[in-house]
GROMACS .gro file of C-alpha atoms in nm:
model
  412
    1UNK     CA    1  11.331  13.516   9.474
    2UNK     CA    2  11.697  13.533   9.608
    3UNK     CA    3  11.774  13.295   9.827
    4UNK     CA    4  11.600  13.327  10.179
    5UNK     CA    5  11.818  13.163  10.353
    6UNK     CA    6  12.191  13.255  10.577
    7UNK     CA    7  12.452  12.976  10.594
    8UNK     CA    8  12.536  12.857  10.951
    9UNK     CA    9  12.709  12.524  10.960
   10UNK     CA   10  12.830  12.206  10.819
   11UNK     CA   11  13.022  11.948  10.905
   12UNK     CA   12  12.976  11.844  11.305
   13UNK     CA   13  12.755  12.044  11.471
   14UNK     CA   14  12.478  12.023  11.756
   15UNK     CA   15  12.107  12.120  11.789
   16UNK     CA   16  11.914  12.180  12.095
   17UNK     CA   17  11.572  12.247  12.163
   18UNK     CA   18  11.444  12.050  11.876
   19UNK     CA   19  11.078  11.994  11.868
   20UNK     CA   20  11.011  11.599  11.780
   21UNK     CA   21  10.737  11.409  11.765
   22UNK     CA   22  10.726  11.077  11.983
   23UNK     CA   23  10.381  10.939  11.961
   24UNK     CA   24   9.987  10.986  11.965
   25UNK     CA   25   9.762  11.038  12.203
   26UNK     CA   26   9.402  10.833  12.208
   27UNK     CA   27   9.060  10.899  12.309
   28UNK     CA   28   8.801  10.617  12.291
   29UNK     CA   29   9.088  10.440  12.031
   30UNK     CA   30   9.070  10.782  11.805
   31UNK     CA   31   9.417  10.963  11.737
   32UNK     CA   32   9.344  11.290  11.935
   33UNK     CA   33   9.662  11.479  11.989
   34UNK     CA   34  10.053  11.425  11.880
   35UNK     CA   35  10.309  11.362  12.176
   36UNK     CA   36  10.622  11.574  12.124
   37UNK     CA   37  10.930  11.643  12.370
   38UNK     CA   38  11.225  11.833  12.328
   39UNK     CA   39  11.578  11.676  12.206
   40UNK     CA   40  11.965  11.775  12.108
   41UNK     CA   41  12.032  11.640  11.762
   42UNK     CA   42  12.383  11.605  11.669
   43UNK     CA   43  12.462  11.622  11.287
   44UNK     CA   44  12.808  11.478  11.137
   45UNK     CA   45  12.938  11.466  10.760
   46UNK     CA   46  12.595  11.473  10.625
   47UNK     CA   47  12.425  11.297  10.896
   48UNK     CA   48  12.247  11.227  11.167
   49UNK     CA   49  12.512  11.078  11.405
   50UNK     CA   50  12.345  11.095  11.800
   51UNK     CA   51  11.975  11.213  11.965
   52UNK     CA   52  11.959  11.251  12.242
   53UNK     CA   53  11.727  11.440  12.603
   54UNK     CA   54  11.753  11.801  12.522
   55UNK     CA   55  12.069  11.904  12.703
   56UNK     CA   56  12.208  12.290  12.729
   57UNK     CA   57  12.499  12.338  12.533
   58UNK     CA   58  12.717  12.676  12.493
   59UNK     CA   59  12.796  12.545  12.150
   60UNK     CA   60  12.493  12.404  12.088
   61UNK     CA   61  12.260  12.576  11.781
   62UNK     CA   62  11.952  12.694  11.924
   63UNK     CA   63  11.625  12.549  11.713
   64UNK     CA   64  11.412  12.690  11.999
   65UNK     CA   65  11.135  12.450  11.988
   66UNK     CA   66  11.054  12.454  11.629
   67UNK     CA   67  10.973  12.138  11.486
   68UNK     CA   68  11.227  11.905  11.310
   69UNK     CA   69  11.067  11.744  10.969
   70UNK     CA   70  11.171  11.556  10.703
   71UNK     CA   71  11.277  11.812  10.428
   72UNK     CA   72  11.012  11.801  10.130
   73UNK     CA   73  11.087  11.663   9.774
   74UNK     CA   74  10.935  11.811   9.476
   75UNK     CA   75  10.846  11.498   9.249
   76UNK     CA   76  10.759  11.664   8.919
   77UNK     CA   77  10.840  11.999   8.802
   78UNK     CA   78  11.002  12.223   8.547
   79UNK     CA   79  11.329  12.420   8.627
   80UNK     CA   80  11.393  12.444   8.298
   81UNK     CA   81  11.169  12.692   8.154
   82UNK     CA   82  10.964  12.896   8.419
   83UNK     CA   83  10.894  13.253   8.423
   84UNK     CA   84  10.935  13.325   8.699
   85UNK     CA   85  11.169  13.597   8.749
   86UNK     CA   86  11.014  13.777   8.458
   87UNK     CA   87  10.709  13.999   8.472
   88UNK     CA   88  10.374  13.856   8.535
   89UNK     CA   89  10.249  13.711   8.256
   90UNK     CA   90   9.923  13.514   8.255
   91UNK     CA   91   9.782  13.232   7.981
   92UNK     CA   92   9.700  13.343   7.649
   93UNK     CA   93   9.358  13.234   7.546
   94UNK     CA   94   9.481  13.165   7.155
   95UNK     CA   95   9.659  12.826   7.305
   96UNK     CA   96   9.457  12.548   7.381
   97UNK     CA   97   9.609  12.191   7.255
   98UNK     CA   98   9.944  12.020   7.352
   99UNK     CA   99  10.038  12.094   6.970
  100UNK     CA  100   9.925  12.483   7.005
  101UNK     CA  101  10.227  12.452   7.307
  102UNK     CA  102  10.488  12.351   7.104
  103UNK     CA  103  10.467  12.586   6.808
  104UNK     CA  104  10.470  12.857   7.063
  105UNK     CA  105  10.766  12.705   7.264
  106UNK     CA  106  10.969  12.663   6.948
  107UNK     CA  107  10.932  13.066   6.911
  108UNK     CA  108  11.040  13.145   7.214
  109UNK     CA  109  11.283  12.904   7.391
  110UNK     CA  110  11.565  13.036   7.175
  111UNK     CA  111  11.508  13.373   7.356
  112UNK     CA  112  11.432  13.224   7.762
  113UNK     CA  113  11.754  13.001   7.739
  114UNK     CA  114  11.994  13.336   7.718
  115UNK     CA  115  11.860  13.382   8.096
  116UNK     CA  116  11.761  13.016   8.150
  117UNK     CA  117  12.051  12.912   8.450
  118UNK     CA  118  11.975  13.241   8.634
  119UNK     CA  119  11.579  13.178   8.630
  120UNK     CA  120  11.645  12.812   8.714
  121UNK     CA  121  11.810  12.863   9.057
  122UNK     CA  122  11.563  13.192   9.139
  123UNK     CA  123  11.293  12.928   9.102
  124UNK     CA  124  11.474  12.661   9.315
  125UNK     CA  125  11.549  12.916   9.573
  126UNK     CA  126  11.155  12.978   9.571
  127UNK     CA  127  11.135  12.582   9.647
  128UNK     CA  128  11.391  12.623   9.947
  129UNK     CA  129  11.192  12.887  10.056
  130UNK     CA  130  10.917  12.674  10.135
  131UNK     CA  131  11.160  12.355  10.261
  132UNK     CA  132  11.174  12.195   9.933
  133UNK     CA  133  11.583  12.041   9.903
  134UNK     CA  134  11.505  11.764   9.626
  135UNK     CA  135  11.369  11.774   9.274
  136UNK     CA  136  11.267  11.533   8.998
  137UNK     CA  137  11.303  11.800   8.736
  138UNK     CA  138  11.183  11.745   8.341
  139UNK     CA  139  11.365  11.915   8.118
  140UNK     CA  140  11.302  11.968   7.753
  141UNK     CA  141  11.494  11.791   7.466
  142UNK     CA  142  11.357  11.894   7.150
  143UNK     CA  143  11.472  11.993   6.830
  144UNK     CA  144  11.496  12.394   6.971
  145UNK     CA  145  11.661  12.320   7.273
  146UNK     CA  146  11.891  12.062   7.178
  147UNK     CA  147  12.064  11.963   7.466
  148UNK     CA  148  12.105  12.369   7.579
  149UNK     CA  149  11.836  12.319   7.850
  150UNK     CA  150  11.970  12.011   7.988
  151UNK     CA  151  12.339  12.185   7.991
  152UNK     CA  152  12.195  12.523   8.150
  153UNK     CA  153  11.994  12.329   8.409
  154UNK     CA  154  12.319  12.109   8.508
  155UNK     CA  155  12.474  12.476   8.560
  156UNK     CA  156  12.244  12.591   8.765
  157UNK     CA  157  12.191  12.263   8.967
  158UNK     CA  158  12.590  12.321   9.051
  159UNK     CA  159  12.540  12.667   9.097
  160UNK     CA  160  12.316  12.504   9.376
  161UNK     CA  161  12.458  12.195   9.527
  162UNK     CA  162  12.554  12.274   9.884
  163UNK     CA  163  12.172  12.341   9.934
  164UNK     CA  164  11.942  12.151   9.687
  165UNK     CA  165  12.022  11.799   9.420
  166UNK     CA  166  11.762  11.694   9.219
  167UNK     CA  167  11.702  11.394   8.955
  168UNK     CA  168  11.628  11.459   8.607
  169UNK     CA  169  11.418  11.361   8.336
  170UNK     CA  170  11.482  11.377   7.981
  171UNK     CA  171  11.130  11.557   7.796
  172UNK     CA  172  11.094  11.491   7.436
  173UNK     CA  173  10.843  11.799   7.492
  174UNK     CA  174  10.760  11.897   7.122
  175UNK     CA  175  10.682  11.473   7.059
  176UNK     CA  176  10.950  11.204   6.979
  177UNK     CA  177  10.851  11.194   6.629
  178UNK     CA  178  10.645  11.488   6.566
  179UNK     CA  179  10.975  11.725   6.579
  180UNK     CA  180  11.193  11.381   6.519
  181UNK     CA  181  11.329  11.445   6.890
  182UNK     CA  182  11.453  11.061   6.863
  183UNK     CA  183  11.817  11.172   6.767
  184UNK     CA  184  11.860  11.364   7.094
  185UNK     CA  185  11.691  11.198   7.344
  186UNK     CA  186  11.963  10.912   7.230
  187UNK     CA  187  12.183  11.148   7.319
  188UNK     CA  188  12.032  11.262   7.662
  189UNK     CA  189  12.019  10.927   7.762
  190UNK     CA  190  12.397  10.903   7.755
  191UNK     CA  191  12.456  11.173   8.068
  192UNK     CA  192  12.507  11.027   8.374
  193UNK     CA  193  12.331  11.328   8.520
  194UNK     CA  194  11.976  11.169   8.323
  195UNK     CA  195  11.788  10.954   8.557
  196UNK     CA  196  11.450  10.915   8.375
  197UNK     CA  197  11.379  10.819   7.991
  198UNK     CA  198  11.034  11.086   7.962
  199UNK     CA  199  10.734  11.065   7.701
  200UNK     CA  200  10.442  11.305   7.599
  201UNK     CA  201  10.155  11.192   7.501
  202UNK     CA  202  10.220  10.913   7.218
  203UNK     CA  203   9.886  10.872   7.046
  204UNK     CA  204   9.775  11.207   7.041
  205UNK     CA  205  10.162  11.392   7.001
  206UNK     CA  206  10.291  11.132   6.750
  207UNK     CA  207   9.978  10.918   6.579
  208UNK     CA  208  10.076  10.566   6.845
  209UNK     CA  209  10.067  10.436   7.180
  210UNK     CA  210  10.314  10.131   7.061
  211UNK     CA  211  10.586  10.318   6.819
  212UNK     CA  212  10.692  10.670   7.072
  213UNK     CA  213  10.650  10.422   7.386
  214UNK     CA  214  10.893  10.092   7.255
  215UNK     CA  215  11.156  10.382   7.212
  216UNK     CA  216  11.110  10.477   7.533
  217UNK     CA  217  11.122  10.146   7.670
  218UNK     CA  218  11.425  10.082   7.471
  219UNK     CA  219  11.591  10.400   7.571
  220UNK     CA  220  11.519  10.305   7.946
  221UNK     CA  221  11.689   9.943   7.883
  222UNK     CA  222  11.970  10.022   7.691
  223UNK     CA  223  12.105  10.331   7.924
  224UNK     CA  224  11.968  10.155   8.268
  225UNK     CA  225  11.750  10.455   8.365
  226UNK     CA  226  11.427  10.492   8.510
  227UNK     CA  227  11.091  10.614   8.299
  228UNK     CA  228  10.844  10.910   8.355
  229UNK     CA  229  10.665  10.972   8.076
  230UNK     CA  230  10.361  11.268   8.063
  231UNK     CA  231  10.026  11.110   8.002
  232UNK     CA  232   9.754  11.389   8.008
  233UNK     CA  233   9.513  11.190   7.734
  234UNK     CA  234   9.203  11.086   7.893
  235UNK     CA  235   8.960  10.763   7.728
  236UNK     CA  236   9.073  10.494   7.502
  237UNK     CA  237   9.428  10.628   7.433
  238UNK     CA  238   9.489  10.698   7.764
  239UNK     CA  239   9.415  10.393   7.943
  240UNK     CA  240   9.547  10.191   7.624
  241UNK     CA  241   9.902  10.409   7.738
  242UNK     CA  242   9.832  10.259   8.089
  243UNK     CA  243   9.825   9.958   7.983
  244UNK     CA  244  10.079   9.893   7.737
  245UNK     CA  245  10.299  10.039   7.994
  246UNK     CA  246  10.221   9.814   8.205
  247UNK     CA  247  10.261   9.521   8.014
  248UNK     CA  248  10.594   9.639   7.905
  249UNK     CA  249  10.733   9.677   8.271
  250UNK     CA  250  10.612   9.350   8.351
  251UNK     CA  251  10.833   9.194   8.057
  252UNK     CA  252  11.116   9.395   8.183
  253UNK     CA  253  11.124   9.334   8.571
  254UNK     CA  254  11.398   9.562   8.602
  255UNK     CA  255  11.163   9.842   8.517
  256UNK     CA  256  10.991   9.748   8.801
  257UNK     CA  257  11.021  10.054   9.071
  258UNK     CA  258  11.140  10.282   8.863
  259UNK     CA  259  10.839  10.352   8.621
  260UNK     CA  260  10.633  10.640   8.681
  261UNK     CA  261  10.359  10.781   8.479
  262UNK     CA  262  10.294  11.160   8.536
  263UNK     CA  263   9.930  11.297   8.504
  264UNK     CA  264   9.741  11.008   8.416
  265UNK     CA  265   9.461  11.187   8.401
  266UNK     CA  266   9.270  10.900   8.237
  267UNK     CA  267   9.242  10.725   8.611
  268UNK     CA  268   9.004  11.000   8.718
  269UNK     CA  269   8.758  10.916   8.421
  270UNK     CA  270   8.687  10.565   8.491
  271UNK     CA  271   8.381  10.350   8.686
  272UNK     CA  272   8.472  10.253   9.048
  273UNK     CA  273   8.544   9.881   8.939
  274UNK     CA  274   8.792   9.976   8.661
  275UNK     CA  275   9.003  10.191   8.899
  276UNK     CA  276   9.021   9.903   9.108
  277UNK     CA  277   9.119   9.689   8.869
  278UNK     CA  278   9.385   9.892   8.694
  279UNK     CA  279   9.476   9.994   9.013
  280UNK     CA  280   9.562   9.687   9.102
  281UNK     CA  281   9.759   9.606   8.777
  282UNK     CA  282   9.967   9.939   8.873
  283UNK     CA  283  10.056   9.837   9.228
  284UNK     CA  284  10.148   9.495   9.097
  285UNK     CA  285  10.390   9.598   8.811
  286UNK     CA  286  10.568   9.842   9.084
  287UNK     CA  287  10.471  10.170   8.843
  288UNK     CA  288  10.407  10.481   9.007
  289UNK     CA  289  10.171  10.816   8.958
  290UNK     CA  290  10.324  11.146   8.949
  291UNK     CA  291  10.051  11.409   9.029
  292UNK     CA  292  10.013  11.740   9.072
  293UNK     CA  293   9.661  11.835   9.281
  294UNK     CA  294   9.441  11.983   9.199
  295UNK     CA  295   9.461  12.037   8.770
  296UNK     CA  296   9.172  12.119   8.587
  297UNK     CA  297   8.900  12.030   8.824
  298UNK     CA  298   9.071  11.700   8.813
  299UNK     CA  299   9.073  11.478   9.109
  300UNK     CA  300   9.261  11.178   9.082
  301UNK     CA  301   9.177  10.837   9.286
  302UNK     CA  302   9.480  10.887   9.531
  303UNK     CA  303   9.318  10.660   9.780
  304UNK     CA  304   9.260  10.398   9.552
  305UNK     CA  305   9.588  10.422   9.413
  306UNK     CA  306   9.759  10.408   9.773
  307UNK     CA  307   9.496  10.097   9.856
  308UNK     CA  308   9.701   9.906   9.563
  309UNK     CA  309  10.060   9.981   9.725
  310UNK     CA  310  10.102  10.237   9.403
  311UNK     CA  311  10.326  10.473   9.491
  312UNK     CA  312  10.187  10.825   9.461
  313UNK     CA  313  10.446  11.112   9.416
  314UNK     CA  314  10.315  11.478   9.437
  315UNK     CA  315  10.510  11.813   9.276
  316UNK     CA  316  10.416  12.180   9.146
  317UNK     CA  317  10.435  12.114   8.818
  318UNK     CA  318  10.445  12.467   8.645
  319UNK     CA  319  10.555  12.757   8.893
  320UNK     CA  320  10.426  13.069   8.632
  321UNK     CA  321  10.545  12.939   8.326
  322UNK     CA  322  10.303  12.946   7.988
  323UNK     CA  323  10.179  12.612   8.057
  324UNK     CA  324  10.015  12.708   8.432
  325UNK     CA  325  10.056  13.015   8.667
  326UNK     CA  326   9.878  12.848   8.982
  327UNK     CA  327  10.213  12.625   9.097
  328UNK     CA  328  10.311  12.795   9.448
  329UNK     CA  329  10.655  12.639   9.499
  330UNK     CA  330  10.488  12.505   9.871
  331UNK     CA  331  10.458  12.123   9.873
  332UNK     CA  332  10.321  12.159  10.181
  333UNK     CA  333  10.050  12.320  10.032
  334UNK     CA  334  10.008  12.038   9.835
  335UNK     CA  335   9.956  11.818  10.127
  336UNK     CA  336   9.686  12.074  10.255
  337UNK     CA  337   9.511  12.012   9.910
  338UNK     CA  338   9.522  11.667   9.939
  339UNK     CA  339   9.381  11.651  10.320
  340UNK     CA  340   9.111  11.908  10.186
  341UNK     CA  341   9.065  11.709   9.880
  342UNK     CA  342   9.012  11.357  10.044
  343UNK     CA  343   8.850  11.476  10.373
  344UNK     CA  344   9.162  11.387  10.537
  345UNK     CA  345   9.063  11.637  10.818
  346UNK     CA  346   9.136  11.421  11.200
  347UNK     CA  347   9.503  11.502  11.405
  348UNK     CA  348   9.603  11.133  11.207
  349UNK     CA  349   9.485  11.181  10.911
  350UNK     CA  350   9.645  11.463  10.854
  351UNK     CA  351   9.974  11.375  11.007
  352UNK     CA  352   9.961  11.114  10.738
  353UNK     CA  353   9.889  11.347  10.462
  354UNK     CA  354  10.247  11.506  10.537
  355UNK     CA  355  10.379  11.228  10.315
  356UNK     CA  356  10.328  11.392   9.983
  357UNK     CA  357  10.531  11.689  10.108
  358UNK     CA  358  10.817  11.504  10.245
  359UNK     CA  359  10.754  11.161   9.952
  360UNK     CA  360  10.682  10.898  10.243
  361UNK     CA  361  10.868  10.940  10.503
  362UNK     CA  362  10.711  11.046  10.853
  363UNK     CA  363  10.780  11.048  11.170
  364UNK     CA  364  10.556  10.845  11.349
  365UNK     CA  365  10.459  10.537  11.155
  366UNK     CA  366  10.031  10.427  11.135
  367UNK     CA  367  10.050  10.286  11.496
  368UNK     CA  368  10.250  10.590  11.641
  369UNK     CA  369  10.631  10.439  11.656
  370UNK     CA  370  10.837  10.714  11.604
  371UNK     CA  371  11.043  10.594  11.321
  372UNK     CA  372  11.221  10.941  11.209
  373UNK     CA  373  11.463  11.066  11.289
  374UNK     CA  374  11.716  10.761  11.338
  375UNK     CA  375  12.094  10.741  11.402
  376UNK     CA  376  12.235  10.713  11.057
  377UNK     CA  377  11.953  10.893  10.881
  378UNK     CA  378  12.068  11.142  10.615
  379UNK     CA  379  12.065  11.542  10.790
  380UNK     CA  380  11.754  11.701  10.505
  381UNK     CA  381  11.618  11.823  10.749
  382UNK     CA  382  11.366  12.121  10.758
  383UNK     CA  383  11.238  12.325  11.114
  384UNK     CA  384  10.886  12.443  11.108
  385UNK     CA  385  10.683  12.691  11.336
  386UNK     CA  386  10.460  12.450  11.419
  387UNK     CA  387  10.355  12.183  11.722
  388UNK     CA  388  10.314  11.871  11.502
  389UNK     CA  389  10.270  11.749  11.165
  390UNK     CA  390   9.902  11.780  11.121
  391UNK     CA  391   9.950  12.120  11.239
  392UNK     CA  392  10.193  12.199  10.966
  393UNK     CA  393   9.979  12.018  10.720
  394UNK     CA  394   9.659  12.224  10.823
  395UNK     CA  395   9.824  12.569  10.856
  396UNK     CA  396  10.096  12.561  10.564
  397UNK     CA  397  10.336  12.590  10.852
  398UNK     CA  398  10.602  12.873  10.784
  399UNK     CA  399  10.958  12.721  10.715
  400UNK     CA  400  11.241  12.865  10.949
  401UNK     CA  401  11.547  12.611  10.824
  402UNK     CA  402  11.646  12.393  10.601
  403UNK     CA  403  11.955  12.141  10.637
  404UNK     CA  404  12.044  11.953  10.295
  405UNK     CA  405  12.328  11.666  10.345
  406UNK     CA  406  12.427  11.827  10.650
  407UNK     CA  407  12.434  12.202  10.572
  408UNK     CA  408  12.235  12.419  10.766
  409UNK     CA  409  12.065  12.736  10.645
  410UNK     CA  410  11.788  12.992  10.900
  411UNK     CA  411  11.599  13.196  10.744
  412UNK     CA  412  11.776  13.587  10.713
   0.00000   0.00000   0.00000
């Protein structure tokens, strides 16, 4: 997809007829509507600097009543070697293990990375078509790569900057020792860019739980990063991942926030009192659960997770790549599978559910405060054709604008 989207300001610049949401309305104590009124937003250097009763204004950018929203955040996906952009291609039925993946990626990454930067921004533009500005991207460091996709995703990421950042992830992919990928994550973990220490899989990629993750740990320490390893192992080896993890964090406190484990599929397999318990041991340790919904006729124990105080982050994943073909690019689609998923089907319920589009923040808190936007918030920022959140949630509201740090872009 090119991008969808014409430039139109930066800088200081005013809004009018802007579409907020300032509280609920009960009936019999139930949440059954959302309040909203219409407001002139004024945006300077990057933020929001004044709101204020909708006022006309000559100069003023007409939003004509669409609704302002948090801009969504794509927690876990890969920019580095999609598809998309190329013709359709769906799985192969030959490939069915983790291991079957890498052999196949080592024969053809040398060949995607001559067109990797281009196919890298025409899938972020995809994203900012459907009000996505932010990113936690994974990118593969293996012994094919190298460090060519990190370099060609920086590229494209600058290509990018006025309308979309993103935090990245270092992948040892193809295993930390199965492809001896040790070398060069050391070196990944040097870039300032690299935000996350990643992992695949240790017992099942490279014969260990302790061995792949005390490098990773070590990795994390030593270059002050963050950690978001892949954990798609199920059983024993999976929860034993879980748990070492855990312990690990909780020896090094200032891992604490900024551990996240992505799948975890092994939390959908377990009795009701064990995903209490680990649940529990999760929220307390201050790890987190990357997830993307549905996978595999997997459904993970979100609201038993979110019970704990575990931070839950959502993404797409794979947007047509060889791994998956379902990923959409639409995170608020995501929230609609999530409200479908859990039943999360009332006007609050699924006002709350916008959170895994927009990663927490909404803008009326549990009680109905409105608590975004503020004076002083940053301007990512998207306008959607819709009357409220649940609304958007519900009806995969179509996305008219998108602001990132201040710059403002309407659909063509």
């Amino acid at each position: 997809m090119k991008f969808p989207y014409t430039f139109l300001a930066s800088g200081n610049y005013n809004l009018k007829n802007v579409r907020l949401e300032t509280g609920f309305e009960y009936e019999d104590g139930d949440v059954i509507r959302t309040r909203t009124d219409l407001f002139s937003v004024e945006i300077e250097n990057g933020k929001i600097k004044m709101i204020t009763e909708n006022r006309e204004s000559a100069n003023a950018i007409d939003a004509k009543g669409l609704l302002m929203l948090p801009a969504f955040k794509d927690m876990h996906i890969h920019l580095d070697k999609t598809l998309y952009g190329l013709p359709w291609q769906a799985l192969s039925p030959k490939r069915r293990t983790v291991k079957d993946m890498i052999a196949y990626e080592q024969e053809i990454i040398p060949n995607l990375l001559m067109t990797s930067v281009e196919r890298a921004e025409q899938l972020i533009s995809l994203l900012q078509n459907y009000g996505t500005h932010y990113a936690r991207a994974h990118f593969n460091i293996d012994p094919t790569s190298e460090l060519k996709s990190l370099e060609h995703l920086e590229q494209a990421l600058k290509n990018k900057q006025q309308s979309f950042k993103a935090e990245l992830v270092a992948f040892p992919q193809h295993g930390l020792f199965y492809t001896d990928s040790v070398p060069l994550m050391k070196e990944a973990a040097r870039f300032e860019s690299v935000g996350f220490i990643g992992g695949l899989d240790p017992y099942s990629i490279d014969g260990s739980i302790e061995k792949p993750m005390d490098v990773t740990v070590q990795l994390a320490l030593d270059h002050q990063k963050g950690i978001d390893i892949h954990l798609h192992e199920v059983g024993e080896s999976g929860i034993g991942t879980i748990n070492y993890l855990i312990d690990k964090v909780i020896e090094n406190p200032q891992l604490q926030g900024k551990t996240y484990i992505s799948h975890a599929f092994a939390l959908a397999h377990l009795s009701p009192r064990e995903t209490e318990e680990i649940a529990e041991k999760l929220g307390a340790s201050g790890i987190g659960i990357a997830s993307s919904v549905p996978f595999r006729g997997t459904v993970m124990p979100i609201p038993v997770l979110k019970k704990y105080g575990v931070r839950v982050i959502i993404g797409n994943d794979n947007v047509q790549d060889y791994w998956s073909t379902f990923g959409t690019g639409n995170m608020l689609q995501k929230s609609n599978l999530i409200a479908e998923l859990y039943g999360y089907k009332t006007e609050y319920a699924l006002s709350r559910t916008l959170e895994f589009a927009t990663q927490s923040i909404l803008p009326l808190d549990d009680q109905g405060n409105q608590q975004w936007p503020k004076t002083g918030d940053k301007a990512d920022i998207v306008m959607v054709d819709a009357s409220c959140s649940a609304e958007a949630v519900s009806r995969m509201s179509y996305v008219e604008a998108l602001i990132n740090s201040g710059n403002l872009f309407w659909k063509k």
